[in-house]
C-alpha atoms as an extended CHARMM CRD file, in Angstrom:
* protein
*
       134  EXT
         1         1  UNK       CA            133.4960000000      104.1770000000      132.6330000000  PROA      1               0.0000000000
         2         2  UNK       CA            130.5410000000      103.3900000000      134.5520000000  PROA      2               0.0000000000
         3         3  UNK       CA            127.3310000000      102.6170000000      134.1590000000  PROA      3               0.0000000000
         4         4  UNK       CA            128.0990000000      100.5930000000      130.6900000000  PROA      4               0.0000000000
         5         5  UNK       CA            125.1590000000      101.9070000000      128.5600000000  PROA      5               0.0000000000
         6         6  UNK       CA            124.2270000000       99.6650000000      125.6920000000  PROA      6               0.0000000000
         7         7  UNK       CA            123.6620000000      101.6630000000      122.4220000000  PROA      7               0.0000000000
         8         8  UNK       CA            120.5080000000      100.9280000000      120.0740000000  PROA      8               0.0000000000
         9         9  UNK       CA            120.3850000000      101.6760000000      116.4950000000  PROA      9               0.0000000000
        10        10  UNK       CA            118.2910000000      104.3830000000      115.7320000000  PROA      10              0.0000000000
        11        11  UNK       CA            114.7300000000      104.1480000000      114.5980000000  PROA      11              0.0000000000
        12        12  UNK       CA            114.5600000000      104.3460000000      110.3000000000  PROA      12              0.0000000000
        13        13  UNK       CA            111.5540000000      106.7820000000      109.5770000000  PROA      13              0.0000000000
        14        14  UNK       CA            109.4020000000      103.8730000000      107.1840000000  PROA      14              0.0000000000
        15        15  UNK       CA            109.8550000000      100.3300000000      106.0230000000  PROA      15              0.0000000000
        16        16  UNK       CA            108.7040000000       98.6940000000      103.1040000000  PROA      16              0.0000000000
        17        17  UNK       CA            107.1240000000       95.2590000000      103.0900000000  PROA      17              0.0000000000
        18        18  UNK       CA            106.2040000000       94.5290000000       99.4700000000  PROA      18              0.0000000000
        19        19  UNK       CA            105.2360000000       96.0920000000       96.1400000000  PROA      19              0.0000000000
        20        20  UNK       CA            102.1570000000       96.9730000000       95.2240000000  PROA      20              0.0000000000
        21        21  UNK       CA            100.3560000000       94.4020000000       92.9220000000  PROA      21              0.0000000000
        22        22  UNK       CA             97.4860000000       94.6480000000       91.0350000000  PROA      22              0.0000000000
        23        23  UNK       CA             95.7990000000       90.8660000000       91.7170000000  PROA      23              0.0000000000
        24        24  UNK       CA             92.6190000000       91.6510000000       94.7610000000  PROA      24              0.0000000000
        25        25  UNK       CA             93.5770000000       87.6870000000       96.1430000000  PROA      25              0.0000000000
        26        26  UNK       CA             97.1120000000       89.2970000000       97.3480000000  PROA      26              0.0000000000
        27        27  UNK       CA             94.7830000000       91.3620000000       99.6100000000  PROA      27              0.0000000000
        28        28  UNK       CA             93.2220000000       89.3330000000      102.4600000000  PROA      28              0.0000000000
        29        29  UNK       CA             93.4970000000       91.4220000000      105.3950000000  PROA      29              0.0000000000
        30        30  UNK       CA             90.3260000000       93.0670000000      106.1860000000  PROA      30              0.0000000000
        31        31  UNK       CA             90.5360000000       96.1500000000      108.5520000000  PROA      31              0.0000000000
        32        32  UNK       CA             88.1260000000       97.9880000000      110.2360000000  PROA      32              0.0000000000
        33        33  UNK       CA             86.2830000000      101.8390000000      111.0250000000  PROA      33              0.0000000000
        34        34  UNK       CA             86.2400000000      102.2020000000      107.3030000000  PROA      34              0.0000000000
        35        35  UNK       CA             82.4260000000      103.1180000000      107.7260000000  PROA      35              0.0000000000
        36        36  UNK       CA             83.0530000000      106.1140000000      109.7900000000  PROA      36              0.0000000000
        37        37  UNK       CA             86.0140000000      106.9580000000      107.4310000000  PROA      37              0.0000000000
        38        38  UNK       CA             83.9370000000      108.2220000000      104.3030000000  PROA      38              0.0000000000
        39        39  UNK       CA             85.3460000000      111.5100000000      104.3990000000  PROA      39              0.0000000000
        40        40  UNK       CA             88.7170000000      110.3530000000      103.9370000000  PROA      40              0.0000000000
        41        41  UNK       CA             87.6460000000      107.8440000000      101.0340000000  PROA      41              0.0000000000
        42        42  UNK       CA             85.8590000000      111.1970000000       99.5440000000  PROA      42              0.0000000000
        43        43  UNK       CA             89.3750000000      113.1710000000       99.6110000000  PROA      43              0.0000000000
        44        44  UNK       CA             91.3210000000      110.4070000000       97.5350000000  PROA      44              0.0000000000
        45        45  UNK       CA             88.8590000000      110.7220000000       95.0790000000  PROA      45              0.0000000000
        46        46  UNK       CA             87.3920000000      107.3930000000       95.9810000000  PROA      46              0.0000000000
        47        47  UNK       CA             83.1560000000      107.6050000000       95.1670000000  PROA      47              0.0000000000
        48        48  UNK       CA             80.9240000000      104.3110000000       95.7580000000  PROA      48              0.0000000000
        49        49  UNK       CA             81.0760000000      102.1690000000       92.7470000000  PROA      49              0.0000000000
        50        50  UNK       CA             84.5300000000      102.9800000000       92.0680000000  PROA      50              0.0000000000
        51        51  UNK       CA             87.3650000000      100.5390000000       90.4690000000  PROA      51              0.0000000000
        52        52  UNK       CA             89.2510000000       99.1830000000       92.9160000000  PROA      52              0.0000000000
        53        53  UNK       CA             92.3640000000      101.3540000000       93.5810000000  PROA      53              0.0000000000
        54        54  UNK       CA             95.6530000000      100.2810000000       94.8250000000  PROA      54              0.0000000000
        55        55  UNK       CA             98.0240000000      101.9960000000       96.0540000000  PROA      55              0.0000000000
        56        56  UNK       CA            101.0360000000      101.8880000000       98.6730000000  PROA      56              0.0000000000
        57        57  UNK       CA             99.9610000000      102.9280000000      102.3970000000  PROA      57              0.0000000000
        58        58  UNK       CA            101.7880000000      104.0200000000      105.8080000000  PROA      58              0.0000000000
        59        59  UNK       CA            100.4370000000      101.9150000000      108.8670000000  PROA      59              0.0000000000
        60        60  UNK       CA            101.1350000000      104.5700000000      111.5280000000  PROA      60              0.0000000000
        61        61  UNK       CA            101.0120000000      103.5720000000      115.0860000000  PROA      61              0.0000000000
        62        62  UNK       CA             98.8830000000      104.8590000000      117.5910000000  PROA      62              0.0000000000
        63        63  UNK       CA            100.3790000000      104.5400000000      121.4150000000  PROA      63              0.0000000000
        64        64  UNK       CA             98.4300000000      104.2450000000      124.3990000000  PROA      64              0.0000000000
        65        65  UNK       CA             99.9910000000      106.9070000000      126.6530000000  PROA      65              0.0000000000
        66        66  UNK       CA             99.3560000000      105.0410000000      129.7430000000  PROA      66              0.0000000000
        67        67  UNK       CA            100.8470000000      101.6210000000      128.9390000000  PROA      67              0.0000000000
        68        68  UNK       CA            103.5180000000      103.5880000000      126.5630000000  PROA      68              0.0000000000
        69        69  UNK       CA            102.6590000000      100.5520000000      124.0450000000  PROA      69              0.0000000000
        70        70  UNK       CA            101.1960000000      100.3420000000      120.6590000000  PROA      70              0.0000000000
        71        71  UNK       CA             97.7030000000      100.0780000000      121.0390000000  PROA      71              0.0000000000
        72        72  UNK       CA             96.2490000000      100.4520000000      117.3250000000  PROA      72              0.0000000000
        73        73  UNK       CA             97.8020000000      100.5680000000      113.6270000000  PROA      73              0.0000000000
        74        74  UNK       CA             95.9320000000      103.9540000000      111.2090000000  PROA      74              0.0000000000
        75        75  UNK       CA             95.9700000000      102.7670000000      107.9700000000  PROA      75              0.0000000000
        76        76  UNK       CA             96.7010000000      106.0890000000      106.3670000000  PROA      76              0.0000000000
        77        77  UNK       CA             97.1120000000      106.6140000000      102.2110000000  PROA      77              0.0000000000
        78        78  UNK       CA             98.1050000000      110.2650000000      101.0340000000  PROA      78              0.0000000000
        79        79  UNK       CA             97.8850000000      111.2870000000      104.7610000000  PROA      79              0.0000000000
        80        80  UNK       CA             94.2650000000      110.1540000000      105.4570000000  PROA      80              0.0000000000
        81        81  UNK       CA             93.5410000000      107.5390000000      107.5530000000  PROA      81              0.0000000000
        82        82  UNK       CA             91.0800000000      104.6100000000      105.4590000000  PROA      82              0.0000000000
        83        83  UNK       CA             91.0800000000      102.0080000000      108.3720000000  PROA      83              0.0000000000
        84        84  UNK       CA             92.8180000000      100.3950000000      111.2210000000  PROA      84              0.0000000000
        85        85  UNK       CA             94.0220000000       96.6710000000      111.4320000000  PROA      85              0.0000000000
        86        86  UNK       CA             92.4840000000       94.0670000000      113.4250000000  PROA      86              0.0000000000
        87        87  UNK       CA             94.5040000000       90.8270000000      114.9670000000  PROA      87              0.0000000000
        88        88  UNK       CA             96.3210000000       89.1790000000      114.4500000000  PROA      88              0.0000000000
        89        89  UNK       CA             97.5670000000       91.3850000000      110.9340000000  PROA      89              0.0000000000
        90        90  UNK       CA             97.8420000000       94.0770000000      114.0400000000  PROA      90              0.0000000000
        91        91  UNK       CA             99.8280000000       91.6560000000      116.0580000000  PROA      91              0.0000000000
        92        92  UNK       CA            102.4210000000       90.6760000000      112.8640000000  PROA      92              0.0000000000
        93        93  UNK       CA            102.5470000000       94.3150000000      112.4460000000  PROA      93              0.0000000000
        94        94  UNK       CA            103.5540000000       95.3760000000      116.0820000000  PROA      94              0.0000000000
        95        95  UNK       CA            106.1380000000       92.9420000000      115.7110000000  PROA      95              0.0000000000
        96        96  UNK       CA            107.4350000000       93.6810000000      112.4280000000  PROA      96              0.0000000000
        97        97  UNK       CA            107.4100000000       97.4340000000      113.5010000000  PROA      97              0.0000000000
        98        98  UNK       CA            109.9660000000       96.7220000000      116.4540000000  PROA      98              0.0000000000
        99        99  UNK       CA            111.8610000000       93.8890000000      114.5050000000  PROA      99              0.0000000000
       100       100  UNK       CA            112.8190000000       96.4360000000      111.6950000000  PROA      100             0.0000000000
       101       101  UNK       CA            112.8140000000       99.1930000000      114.7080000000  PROA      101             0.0000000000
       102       102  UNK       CA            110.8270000000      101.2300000000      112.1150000000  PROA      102             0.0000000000
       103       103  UNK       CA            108.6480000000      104.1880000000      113.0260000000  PROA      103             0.0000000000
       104       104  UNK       CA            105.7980000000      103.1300000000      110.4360000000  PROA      104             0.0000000000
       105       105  UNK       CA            105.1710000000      100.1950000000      107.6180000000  PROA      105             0.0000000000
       106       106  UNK       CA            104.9910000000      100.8730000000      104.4520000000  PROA      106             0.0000000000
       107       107  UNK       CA            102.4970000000       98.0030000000      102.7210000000  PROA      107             0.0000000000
       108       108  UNK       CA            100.4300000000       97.4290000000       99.6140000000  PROA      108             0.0000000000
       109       109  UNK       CA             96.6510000000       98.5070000000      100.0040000000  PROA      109             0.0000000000
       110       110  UNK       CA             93.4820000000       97.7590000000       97.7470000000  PROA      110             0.0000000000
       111       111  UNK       CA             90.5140000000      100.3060000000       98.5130000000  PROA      111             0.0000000000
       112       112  UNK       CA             87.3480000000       98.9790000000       97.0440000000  PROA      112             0.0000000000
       113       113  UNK       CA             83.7260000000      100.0380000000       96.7900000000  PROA      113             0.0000000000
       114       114  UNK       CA             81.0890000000       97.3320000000       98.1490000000  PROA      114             0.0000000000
       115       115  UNK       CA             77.2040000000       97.5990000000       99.1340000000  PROA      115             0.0000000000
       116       116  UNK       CA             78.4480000000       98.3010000000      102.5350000000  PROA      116             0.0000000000
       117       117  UNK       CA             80.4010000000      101.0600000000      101.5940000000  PROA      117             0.0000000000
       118       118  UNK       CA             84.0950000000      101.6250000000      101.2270000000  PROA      118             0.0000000000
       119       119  UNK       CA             86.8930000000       99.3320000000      102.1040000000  PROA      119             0.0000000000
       120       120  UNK       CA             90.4510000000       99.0440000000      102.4180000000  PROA      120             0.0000000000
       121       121  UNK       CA             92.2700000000       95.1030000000      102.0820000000  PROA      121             0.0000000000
       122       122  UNK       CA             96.0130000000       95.1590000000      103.0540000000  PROA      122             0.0000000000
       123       123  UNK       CA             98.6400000000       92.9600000000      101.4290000000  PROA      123             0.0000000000
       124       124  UNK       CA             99.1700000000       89.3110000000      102.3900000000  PROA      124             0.0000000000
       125       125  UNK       CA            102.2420000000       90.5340000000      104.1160000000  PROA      125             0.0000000000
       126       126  UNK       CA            100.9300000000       90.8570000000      107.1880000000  PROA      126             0.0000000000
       127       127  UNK       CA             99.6880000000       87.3310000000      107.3350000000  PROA      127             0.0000000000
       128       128  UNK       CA            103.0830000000       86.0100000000      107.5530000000  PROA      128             0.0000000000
       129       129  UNK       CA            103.5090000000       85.0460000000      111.2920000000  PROA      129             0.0000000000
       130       130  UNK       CA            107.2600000000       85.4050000000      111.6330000000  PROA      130             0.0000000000
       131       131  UNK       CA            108.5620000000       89.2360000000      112.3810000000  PROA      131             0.0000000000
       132       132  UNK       CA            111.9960000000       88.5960000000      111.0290000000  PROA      132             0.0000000000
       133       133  UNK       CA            111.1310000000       87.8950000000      107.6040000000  PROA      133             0.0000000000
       134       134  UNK       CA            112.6240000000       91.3400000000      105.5090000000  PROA      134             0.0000000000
């Protein structure tokens, strides 16, 4: 009978946020490295000048092996990684991630083509500052 151990719900493999939509304003969270991320821009298809594109992504986290903690969000669509999120979008989504004990997001991206290059906008459901919203 003893030690009591307490049992946690298993992790769920991905967790949807929101459906894509189609409007650019329900995309204001700017991430970054998309400059160093042509490549992957290149294998979806995605050429300077393009329309934007919008599509559903996985935000995958990346944990730093000496703090055992998430230390970054990939922003990966089709399995290639278009950008990482900056605070405090990565903040909302660290907490979202262990509120729905999910192993990734799954959110609404927008990649677009500007003078500086590619870039990839993430749904305004990561500005939402309360985790528990579902």
């Amino acid at each position: 009978m003893w030690p009591f151990r307490r049992r946690t719900a298993p992790r769920v493999e991905s967790v949807r946020l929101a459906e894509v939509a189609t409007t650019e304003s329900d995309y204001p969270v700017l991430t970054v490295g998309q400059s160093r991320l042509g490549d992957s821009f290149a294998a979806l298809g995605f050429e300077p000048g393009a329309e934007p594109c919008f599509a559903l992504a996985n935000l995958v986290p990346i944990i730093d092996p000496g703090m055992k903690k998430v230390a970054d969000l990939e922003i990966r669509v089709d399995g290639h990684v278009v950008g990482y999120l900056r605070p405090p979008a990565l903040d909302i989504a660290i907490a979202l991630l262990d509120s729905h004990r999910a192993e990734s997001l799954e959110v609404p991206v927008v990649l677009l083509s500007t003078p500086a290059g590619p870039e990839t906008r993430v749904h305004m459901c990561l500005t939402d500052p309360d985790p528990r919203v579902d």
